[in-house]
Short mmCIF file of C-alpha atoms and ligand atoms in Angstrom, two decimals:
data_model
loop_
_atom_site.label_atom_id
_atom_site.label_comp_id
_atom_site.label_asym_id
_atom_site.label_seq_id
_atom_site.Cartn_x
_atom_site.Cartn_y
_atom_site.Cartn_z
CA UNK A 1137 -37.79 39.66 -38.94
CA UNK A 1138 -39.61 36.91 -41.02
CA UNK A 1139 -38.05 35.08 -44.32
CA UNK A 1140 -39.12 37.53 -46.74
CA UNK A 1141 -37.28 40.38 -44.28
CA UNK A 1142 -34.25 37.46 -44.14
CA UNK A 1143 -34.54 37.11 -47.40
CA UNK A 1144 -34.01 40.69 -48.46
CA UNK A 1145 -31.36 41.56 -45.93
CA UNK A 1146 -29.57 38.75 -47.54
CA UNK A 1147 -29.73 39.31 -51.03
CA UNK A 1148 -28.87 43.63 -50.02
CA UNK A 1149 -25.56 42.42 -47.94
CA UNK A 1150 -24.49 40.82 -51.44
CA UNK A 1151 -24.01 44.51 -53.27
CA UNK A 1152 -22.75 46.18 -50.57
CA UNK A 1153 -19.15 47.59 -50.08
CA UNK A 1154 -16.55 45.51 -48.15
CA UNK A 1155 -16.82 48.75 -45.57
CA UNK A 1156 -20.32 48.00 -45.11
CA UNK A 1157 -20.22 44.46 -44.70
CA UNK A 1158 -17.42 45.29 -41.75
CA UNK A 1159 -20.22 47.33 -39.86
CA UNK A 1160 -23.08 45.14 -40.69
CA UNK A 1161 -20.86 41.58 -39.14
CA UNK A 1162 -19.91 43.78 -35.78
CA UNK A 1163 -23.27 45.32 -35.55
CA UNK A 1164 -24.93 41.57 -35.72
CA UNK A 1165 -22.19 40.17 -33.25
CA UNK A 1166 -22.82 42.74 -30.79
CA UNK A 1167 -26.40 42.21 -30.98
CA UNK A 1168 -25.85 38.86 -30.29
CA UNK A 1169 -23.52 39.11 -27.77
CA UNK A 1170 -25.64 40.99 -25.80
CA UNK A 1171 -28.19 38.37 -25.89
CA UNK A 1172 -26.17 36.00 -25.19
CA UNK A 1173 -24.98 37.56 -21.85
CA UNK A 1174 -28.23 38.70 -20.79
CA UNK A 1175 -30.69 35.71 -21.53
CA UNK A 1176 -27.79 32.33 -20.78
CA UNK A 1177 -26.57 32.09 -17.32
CA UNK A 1178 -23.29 30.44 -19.40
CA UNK A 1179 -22.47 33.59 -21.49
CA UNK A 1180 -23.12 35.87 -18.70
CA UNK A 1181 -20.61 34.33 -16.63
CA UNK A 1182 -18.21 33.63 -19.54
CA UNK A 1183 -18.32 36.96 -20.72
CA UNK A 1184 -18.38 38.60 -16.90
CA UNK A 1185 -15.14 40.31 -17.70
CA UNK A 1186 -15.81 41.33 -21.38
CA UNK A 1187 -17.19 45.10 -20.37
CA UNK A 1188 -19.02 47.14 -22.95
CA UNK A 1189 -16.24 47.59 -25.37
CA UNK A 1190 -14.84 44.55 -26.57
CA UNK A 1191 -13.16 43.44 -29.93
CA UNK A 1192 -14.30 40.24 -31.41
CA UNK A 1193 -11.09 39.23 -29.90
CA UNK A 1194 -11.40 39.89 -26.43
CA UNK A 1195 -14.13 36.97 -26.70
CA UNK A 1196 -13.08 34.15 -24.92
CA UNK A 1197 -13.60 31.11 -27.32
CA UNK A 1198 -15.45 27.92 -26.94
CA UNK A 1199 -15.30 24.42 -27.23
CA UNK A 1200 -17.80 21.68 -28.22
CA UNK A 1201 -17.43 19.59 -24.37
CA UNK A 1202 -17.35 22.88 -22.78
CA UNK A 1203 -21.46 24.15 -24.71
CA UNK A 1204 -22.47 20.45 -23.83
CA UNK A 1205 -21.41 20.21 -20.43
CA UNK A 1206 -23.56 23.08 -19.72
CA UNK A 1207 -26.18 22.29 -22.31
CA UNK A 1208 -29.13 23.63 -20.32
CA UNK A 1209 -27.33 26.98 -18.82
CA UNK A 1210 -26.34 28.25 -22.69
CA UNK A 1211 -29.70 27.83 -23.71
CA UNK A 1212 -31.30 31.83 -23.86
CA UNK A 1213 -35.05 29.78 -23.22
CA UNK A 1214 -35.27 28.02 -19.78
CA UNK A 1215 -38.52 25.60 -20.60
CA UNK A 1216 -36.11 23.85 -23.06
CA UNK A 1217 -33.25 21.63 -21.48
CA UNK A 1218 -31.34 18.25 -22.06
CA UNK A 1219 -33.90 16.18 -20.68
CA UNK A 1220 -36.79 17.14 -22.94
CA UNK A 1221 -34.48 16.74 -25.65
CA UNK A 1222 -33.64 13.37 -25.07
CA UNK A 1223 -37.32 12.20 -24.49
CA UNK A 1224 -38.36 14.00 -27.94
CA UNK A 1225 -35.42 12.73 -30.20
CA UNK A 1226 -35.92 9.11 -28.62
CA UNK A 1227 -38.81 9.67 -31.35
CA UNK A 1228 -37.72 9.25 -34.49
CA UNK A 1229 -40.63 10.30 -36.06
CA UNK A 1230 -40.11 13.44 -34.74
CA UNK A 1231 -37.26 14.34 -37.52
CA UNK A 1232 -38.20 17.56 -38.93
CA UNK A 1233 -40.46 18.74 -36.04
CA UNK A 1234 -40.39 21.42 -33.70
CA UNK A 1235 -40.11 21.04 -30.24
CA UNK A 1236 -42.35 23.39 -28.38
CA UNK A 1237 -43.10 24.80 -32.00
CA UNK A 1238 -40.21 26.91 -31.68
CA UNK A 1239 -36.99 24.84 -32.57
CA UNK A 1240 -35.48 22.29 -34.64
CA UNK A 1241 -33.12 20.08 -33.01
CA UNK A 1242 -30.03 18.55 -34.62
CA UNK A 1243 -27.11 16.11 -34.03
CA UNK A 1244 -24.06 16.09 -35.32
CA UNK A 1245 -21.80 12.91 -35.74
CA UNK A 1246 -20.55 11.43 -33.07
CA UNK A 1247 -17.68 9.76 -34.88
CA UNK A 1248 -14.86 12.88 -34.02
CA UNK A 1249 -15.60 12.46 -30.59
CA UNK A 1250 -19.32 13.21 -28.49
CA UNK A 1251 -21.72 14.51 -30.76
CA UNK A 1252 -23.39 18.01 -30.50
CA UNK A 1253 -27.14 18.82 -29.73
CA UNK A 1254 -27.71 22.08 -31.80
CA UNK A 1255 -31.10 24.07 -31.91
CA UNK A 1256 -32.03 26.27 -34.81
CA UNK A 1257 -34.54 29.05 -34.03
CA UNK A 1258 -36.44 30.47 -36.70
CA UNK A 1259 -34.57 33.09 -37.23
CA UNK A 1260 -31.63 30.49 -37.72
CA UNK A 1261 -33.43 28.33 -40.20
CA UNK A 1262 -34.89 31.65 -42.39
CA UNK A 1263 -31.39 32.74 -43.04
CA UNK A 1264 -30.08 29.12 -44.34
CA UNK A 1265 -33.32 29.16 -46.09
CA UNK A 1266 -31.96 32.55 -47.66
CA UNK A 1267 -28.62 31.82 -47.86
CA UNK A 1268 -29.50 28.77 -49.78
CA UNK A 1269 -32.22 30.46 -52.02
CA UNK A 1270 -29.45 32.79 -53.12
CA UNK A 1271 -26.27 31.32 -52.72
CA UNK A 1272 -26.29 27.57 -53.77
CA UNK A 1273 -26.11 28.20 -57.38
CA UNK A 1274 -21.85 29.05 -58.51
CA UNK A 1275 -23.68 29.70 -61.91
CA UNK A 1276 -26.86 31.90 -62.95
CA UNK A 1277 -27.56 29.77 -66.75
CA UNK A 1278 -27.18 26.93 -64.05
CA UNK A 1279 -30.29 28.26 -61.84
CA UNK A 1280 -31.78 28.84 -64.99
CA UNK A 1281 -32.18 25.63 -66.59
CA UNK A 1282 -32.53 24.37 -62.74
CA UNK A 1283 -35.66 26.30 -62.76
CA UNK A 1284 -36.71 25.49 -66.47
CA UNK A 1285 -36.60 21.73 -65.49
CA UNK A 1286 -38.92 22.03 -62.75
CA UNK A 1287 -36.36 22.84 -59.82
CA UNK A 1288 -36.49 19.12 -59.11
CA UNK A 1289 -34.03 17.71 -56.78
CA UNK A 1290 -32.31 14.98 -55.54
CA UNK A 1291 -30.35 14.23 -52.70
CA UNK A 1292 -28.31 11.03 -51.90
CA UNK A 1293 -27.83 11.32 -48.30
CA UNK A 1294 -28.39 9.37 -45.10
CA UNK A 1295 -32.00 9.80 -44.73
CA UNK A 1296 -33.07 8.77 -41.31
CA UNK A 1297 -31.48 10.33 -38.03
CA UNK A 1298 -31.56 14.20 -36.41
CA UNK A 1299 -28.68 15.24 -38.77
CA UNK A 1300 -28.86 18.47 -40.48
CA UNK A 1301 -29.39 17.19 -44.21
CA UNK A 1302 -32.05 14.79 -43.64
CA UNK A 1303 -33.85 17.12 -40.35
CA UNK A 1304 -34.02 20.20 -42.41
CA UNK A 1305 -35.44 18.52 -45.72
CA UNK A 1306 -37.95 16.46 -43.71
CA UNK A 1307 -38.83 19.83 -42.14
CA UNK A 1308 -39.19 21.38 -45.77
CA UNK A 1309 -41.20 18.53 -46.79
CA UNK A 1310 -43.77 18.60 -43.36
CA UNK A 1311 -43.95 22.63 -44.41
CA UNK A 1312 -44.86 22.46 -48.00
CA UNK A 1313 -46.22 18.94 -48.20
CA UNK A 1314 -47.82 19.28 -51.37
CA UNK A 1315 -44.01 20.34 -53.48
CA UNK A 1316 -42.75 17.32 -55.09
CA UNK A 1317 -40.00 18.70 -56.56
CA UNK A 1318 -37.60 17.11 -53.50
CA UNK A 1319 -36.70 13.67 -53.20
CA UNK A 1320 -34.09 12.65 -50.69
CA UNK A 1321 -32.68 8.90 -51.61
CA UNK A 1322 -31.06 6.69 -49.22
CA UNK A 1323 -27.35 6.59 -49.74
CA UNK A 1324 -26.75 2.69 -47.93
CA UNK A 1325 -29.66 1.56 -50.14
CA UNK A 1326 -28.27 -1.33 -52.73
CA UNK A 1327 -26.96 0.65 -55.61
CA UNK A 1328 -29.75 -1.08 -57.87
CA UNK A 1329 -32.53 0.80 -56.09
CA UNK A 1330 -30.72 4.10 -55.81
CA UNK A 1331 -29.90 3.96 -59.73
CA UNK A 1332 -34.03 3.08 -60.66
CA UNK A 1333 -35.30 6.14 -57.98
CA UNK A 1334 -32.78 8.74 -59.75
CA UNK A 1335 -33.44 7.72 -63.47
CA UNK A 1336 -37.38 8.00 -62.71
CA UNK A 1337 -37.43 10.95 -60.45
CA UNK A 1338 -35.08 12.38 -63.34
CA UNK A 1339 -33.51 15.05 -61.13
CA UNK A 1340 -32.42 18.90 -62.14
CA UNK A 1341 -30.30 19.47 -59.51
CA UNK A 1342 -28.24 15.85 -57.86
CA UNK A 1343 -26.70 15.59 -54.72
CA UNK A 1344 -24.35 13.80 -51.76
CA UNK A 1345 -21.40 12.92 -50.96
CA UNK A 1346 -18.40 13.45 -53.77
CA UNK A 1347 -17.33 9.68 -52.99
CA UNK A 1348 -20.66 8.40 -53.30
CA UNK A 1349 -21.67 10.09 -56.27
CA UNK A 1350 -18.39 9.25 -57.61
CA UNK A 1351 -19.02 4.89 -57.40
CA UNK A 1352 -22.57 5.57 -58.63
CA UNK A 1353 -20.78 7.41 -62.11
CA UNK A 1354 -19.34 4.15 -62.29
CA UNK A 1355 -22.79 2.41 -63.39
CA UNK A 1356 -23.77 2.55 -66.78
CA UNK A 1357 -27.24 2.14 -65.78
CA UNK A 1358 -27.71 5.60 -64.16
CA UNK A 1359 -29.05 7.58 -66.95
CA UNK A 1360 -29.48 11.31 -65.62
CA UNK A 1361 -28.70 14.62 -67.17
CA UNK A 1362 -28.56 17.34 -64.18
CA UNK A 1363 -28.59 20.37 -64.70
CA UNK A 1364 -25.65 20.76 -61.73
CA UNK A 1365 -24.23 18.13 -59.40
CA UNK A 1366 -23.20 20.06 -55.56
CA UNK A 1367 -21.42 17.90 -53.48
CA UNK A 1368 -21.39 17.92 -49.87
CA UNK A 1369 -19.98 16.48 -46.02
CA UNK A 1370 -16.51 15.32 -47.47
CA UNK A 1371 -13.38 17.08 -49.70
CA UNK A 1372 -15.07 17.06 -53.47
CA UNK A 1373 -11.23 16.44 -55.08
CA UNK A 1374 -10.61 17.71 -58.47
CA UNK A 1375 -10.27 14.42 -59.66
CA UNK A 1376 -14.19 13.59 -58.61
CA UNK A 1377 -15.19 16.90 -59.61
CA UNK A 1378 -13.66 15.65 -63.34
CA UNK A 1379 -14.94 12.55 -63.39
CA UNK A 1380 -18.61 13.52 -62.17
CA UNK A 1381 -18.63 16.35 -64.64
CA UNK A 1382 -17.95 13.90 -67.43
CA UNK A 1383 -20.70 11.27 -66.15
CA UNK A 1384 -23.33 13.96 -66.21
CA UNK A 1385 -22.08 16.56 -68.50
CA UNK A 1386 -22.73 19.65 -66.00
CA UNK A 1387 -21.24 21.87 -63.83
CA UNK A 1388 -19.71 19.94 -60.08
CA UNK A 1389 -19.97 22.35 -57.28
CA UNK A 1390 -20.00 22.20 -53.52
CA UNK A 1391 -19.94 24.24 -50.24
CA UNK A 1392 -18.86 24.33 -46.78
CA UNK A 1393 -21.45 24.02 -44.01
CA UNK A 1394 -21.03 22.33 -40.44
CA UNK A 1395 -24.31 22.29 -37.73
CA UNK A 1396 -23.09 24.73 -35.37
CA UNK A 1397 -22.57 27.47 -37.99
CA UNK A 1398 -25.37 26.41 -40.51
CA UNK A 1399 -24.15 27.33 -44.34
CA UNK A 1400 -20.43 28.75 -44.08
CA UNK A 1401 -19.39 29.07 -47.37
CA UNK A 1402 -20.68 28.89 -50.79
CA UNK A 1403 -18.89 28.20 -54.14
CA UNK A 1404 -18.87 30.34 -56.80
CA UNK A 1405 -17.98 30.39 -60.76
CA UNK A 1406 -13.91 30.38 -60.27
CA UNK A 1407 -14.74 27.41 -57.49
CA UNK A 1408 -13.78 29.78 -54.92
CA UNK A 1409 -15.63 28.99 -51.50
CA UNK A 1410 -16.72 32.64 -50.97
CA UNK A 1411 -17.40 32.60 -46.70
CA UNK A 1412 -21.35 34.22 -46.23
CA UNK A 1413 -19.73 36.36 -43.91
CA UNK A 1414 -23.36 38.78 -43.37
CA UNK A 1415 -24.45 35.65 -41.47
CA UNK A 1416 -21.31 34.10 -39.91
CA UNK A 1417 -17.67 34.86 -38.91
CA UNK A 1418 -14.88 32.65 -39.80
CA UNK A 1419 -11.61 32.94 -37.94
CA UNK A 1420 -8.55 30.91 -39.02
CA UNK A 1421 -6.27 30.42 -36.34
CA UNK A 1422 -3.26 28.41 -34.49
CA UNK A 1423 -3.57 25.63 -31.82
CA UNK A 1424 -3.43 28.87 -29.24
CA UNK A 1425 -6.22 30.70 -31.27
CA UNK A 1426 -4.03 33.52 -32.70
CA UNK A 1427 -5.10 34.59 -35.44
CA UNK A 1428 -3.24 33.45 -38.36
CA UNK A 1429 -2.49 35.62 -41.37
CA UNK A 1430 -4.42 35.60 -44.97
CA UNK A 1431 -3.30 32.84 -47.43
CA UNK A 1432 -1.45 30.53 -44.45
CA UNK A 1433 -2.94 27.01 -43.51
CA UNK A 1434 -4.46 27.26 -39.74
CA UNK A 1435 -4.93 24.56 -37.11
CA UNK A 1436 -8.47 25.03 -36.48
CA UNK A 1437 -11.09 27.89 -36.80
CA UNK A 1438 -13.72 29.85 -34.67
CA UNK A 1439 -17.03 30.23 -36.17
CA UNK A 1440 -19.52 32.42 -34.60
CA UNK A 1441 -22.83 32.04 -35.97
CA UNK A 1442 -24.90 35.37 -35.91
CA UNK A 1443 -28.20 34.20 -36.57
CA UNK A 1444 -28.81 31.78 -33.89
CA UNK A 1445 -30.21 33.40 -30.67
CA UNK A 1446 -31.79 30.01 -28.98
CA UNK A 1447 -27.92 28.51 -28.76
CA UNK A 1448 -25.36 31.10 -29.20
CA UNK A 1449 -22.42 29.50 -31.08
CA UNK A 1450 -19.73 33.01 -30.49
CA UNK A 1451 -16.09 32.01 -31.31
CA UNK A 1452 -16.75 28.39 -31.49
CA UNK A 1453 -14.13 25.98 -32.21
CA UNK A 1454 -13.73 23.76 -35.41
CA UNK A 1455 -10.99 21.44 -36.33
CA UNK A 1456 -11.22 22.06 -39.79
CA UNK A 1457 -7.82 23.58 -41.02
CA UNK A 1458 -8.46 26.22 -43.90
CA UNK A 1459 -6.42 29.25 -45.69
CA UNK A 1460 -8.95 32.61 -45.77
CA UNK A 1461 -7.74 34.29 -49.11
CA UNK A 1462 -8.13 37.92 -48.37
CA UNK A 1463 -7.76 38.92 -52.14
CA UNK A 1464 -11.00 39.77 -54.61
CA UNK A 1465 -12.60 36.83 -56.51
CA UNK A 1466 -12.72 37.54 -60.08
CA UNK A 1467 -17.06 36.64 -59.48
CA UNK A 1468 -16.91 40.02 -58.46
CA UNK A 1469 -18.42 39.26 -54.89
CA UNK A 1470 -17.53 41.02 -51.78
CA UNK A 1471 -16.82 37.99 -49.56
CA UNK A 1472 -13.47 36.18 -48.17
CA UNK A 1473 -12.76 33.02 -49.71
CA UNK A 1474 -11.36 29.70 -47.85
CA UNK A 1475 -9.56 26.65 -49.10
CA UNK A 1476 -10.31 23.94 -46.80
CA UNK A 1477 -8.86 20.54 -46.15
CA UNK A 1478 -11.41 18.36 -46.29
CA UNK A 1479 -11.67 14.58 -45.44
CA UNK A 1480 -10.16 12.74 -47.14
CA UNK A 1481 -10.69 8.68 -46.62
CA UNK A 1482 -10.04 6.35 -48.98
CA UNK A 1483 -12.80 4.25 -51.13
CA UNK A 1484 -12.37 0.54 -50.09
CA UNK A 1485 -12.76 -1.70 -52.49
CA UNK A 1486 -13.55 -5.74 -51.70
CA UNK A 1487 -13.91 -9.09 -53.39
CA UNK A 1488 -15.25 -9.31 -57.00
CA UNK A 1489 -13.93 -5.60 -57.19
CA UNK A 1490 -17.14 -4.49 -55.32
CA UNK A 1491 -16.55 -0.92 -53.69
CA UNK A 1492 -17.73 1.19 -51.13
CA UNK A 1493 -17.48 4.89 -50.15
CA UNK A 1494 -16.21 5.73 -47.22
CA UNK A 1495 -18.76 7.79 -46.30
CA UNK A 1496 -21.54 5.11 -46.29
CA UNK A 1497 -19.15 3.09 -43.96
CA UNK A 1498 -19.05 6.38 -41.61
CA UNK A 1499 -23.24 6.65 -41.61
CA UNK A 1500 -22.88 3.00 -40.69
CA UNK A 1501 -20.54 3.64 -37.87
CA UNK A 1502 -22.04 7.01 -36.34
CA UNK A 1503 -25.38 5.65 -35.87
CA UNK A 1504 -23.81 3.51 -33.30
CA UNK A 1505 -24.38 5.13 -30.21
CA UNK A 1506 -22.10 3.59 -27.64
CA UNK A 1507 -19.19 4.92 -30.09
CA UNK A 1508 -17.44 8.14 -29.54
CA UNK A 1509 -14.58 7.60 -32.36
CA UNK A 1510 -14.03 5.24 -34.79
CA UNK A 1511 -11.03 3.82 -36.98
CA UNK A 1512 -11.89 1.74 -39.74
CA UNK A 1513 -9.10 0.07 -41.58
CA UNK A 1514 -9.23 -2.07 -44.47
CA UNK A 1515 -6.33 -5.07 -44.12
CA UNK A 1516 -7.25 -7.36 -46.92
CA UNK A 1517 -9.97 -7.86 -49.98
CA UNK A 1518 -12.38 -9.55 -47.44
CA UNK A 1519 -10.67 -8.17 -44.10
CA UNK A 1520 -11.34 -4.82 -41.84
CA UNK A 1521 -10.06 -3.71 -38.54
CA UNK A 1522 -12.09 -1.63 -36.45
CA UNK A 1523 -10.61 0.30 -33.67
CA UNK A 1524 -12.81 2.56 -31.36
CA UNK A 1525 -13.27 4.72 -28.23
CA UNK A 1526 -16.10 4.36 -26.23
CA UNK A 1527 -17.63 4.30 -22.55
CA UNK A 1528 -19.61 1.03 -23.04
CA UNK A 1529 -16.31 -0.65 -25.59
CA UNK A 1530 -18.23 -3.91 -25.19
CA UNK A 1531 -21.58 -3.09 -26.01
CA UNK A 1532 -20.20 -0.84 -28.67
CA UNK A 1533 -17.96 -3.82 -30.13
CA UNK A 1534 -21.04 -6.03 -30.72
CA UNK A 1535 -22.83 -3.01 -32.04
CA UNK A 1536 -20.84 -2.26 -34.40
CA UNK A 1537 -19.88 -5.37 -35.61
CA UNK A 1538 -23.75 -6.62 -35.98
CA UNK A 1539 -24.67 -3.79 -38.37
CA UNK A 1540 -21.05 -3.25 -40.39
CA UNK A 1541 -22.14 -7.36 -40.93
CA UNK A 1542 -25.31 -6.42 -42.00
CA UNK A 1543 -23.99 -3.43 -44.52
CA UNK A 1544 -21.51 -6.06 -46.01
CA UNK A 1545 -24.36 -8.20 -46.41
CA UNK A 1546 -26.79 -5.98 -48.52
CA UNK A 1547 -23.78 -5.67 -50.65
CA UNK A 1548 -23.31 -9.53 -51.33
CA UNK A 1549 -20.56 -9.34 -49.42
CA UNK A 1550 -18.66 -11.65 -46.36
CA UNK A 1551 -16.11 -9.16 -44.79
CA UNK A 1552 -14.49 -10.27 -41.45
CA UNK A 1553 -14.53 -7.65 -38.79
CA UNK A 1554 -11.68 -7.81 -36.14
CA UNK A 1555 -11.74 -5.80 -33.40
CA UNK A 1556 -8.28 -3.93 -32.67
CA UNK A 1557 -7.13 -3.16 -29.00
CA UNK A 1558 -5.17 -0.34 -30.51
CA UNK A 1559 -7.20 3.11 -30.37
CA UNK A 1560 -7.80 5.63 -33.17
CA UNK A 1561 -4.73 7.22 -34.18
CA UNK A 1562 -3.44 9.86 -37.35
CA UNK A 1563 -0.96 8.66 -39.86
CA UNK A 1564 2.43 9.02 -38.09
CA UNK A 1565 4.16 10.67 -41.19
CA UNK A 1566 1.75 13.04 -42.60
CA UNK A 1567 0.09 13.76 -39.02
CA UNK A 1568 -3.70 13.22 -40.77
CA UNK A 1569 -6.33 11.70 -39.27
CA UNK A 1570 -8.59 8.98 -41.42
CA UNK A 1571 -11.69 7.25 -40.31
CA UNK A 1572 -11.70 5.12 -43.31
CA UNK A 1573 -8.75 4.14 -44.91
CA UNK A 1574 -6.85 0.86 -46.88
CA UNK A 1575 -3.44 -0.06 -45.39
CA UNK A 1576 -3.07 -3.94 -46.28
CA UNK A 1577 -1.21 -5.61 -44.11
CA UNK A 1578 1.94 -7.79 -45.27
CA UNK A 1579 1.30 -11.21 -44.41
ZN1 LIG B 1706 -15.55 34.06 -56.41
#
């Protein structure tokens, strides 16, 4: 189809009638249904039963262990399997590349239990590309000035790694090598450093994590004036969204977007997260997978991504809880809307009242790669206790303690790390689950 095709198709599904959009999400999920069955050996036998007639319903759903045990079999091209995976990602030079030309390859954290290998096709990566182009802005006089500034943008992420943030801007970047309009800034980099690249770069647009973005409001050094701050990876709270809208005197957005279903949802002016449903297919439902009505929390969701023909995500499960609000937006768009419950860990704070996000603690954590889930728990001003789950618990013990040690470190900081026998568990009264959280203990 190409990204100026994409492109089109995306911005025409925006004006079209709620009707319309109903044919247009069956018509793609047929399409690639059919694919799926006829070029994966996994979807043909999953869907053996399915006959020619089926309801998105009658579509058996899947689960992340289930795709990776058969990594190789879902795949709809045979010359790419686990094994030349492994041997091109052991390169990390090779964020942002293609393998065989064709596909961009992707991790997600492995931190909520084994991580997920996820290709993008083209056809994948045009419509985030669209989606993005069209969708990331809530406000138009926000695009405007974006634009009138020089669209220049920065992003405080975790920029090393195959994860999607950091893969598909370094992919960007390779493309159009000559834009300097993009700067991605290291979010575990000593706040001094992050501070001086944002006030020179200057940025139109800012970026990261709410909890992140929310210590760095705290310096009175950073001297920006974005045109828009959009949040991103954890729960932007309204009290964040207050408080980083008073640092930078501009409008605090964010979205919803996971690996496996690319950009799910986009905010708009009334800070509704309007679901892009021309390009994906959100189901809330119950621990069974019923559905479960408009405007009720669920346990989980399905997403089924229709874009991506290389790795067929159809009716895959999420443990994200959300409520789908069937009612219209006052925007005026045609879309669903979700409310989702986010994570929400707790910013730790340490001797001489230094503090930490909990998401830089988490891309501390998931880049250890003996560790399939992680607890961290702060017991005292200079005290944490980490609990895990892993294969390999020695190897990742000493892992994990080395480079938590050296994190604590960079920030002038001598935290002791004790390792707990006890495993990862949610709070027993609310029935949450935290990675990071502060619970001193009484002693
Ligand atoms: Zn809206």
């Amino acid at each position: 189809m190409g990204l100026v095709g994409t492109m089109l198709k995306t911005k025409q599904a925006e004006s079209i009638s709620r009707e319309k959009l109903e044919m247009l999400k069956q018509k793609r999920l047929k399409r690639l249904v059919d694919y799926a069955r006829a070029n994966s050996r996994f979807y043909g036998e999953k869907f053996k039963a399915l006959g020619d007639d089926y309801k998105l319903s009658d579509i058996p759903p899947t689960t992340k262990p289930e795709m990776m045990e058969s990594f190789d079999s879902v795949l709809t091209d045979s010359n790419i399997t686990m094994k030349r995976i492994d041997e091109f990602t052991a390169d990390i030079d090779k964020v942002g590349h293609m393998i065989d030309g064709k596909y961009l390859i992707f991790k997600t954290s492995g931190s909520t239990g084994n991580p997920a290998v996820v290709l993008y096709d083209k056809n994948n990566i045009d419509v985030q590309s669209s989606i993005a182009a069209f969708r990331t802005f809530a406000r138009r006089e926000d695009y405007k000035k974006f634009m009138d500034h020089g669209k220049k943008t920065a992003g405080v992420f975790a920029d090393y790694g195959f994860y999607l943030a950091c893969g598909m801007s370094k992919y960007l970047q390779l493309k159009m090598p000559h834009k300097k309009t993009k700067i991605t800034v290291d979010v575990n980099a000593p706040e001094t450093k992050i501070i001086k690249q944002l006030n020179e770069f200057k940025p139109a647009m800012l970026s990261g994590y709410p909890s992140n973005l929310a210590l760095l409001a705290d310096f009175k050094e950073l001297d920006i004036n974005p045109d828009v701050v959009i949040t991103g990876g954890e729960l932007l709270t309204d009290d964040i969204r207050k408080k980083l809208s008073n640092k930078f005197g501009c409008f605090v957005q964010t979205h919803y977007s996971c690996t496996e279903g690319g950009e799910v949802a986009c905010e708009c002016k009334e800070g509704h997260l309007h679901i892009n449903e021309d390009w994906v297919i959100l189901e809330p439902v119950d621990k069974d997978y019923n559905p479960v009505p408009y405007g009720d929390m669920s346990d989980k969701v399905l997403i089924t991504n229709l874009s991506n023909y290389i790795q067929p995500f159809i009716r895959y499960e999420l443990t994200d809880r959300v409520i789908v609000h069937n009612e219209r937006c006052k925007c005026g768009k045609n879309t669903m809307w979700l409310e989702i419950e986010g994570r929400t860990d707790d910013i730790l704070e340490f001797d001489n009242g230094v503090k930490i996000a909990p998401m830089s603690l988490y891309k501390v954590l998931e880049e250890v790669k003996a560790i399939r889930r992680f607890q961290l728990i702060q017991r005292a001003t200079d005290r944490v206790e980490l609990r895990i789950i892993s294969d390999d618990p020695k190897e990742a013990a000493s892992a994990a303690e080395h480079d938590l040690a050296d994190f604590f470190a960079s920030k002038g900081l001598n935290v002791k790390i004790v390792l707990s026998d006890e495993l990862p568990q949610a709070n027993i009264v609310s029935g949450k689950f935290k990675h990071i959280y502060k619970d001193f203990a009484l002693d």
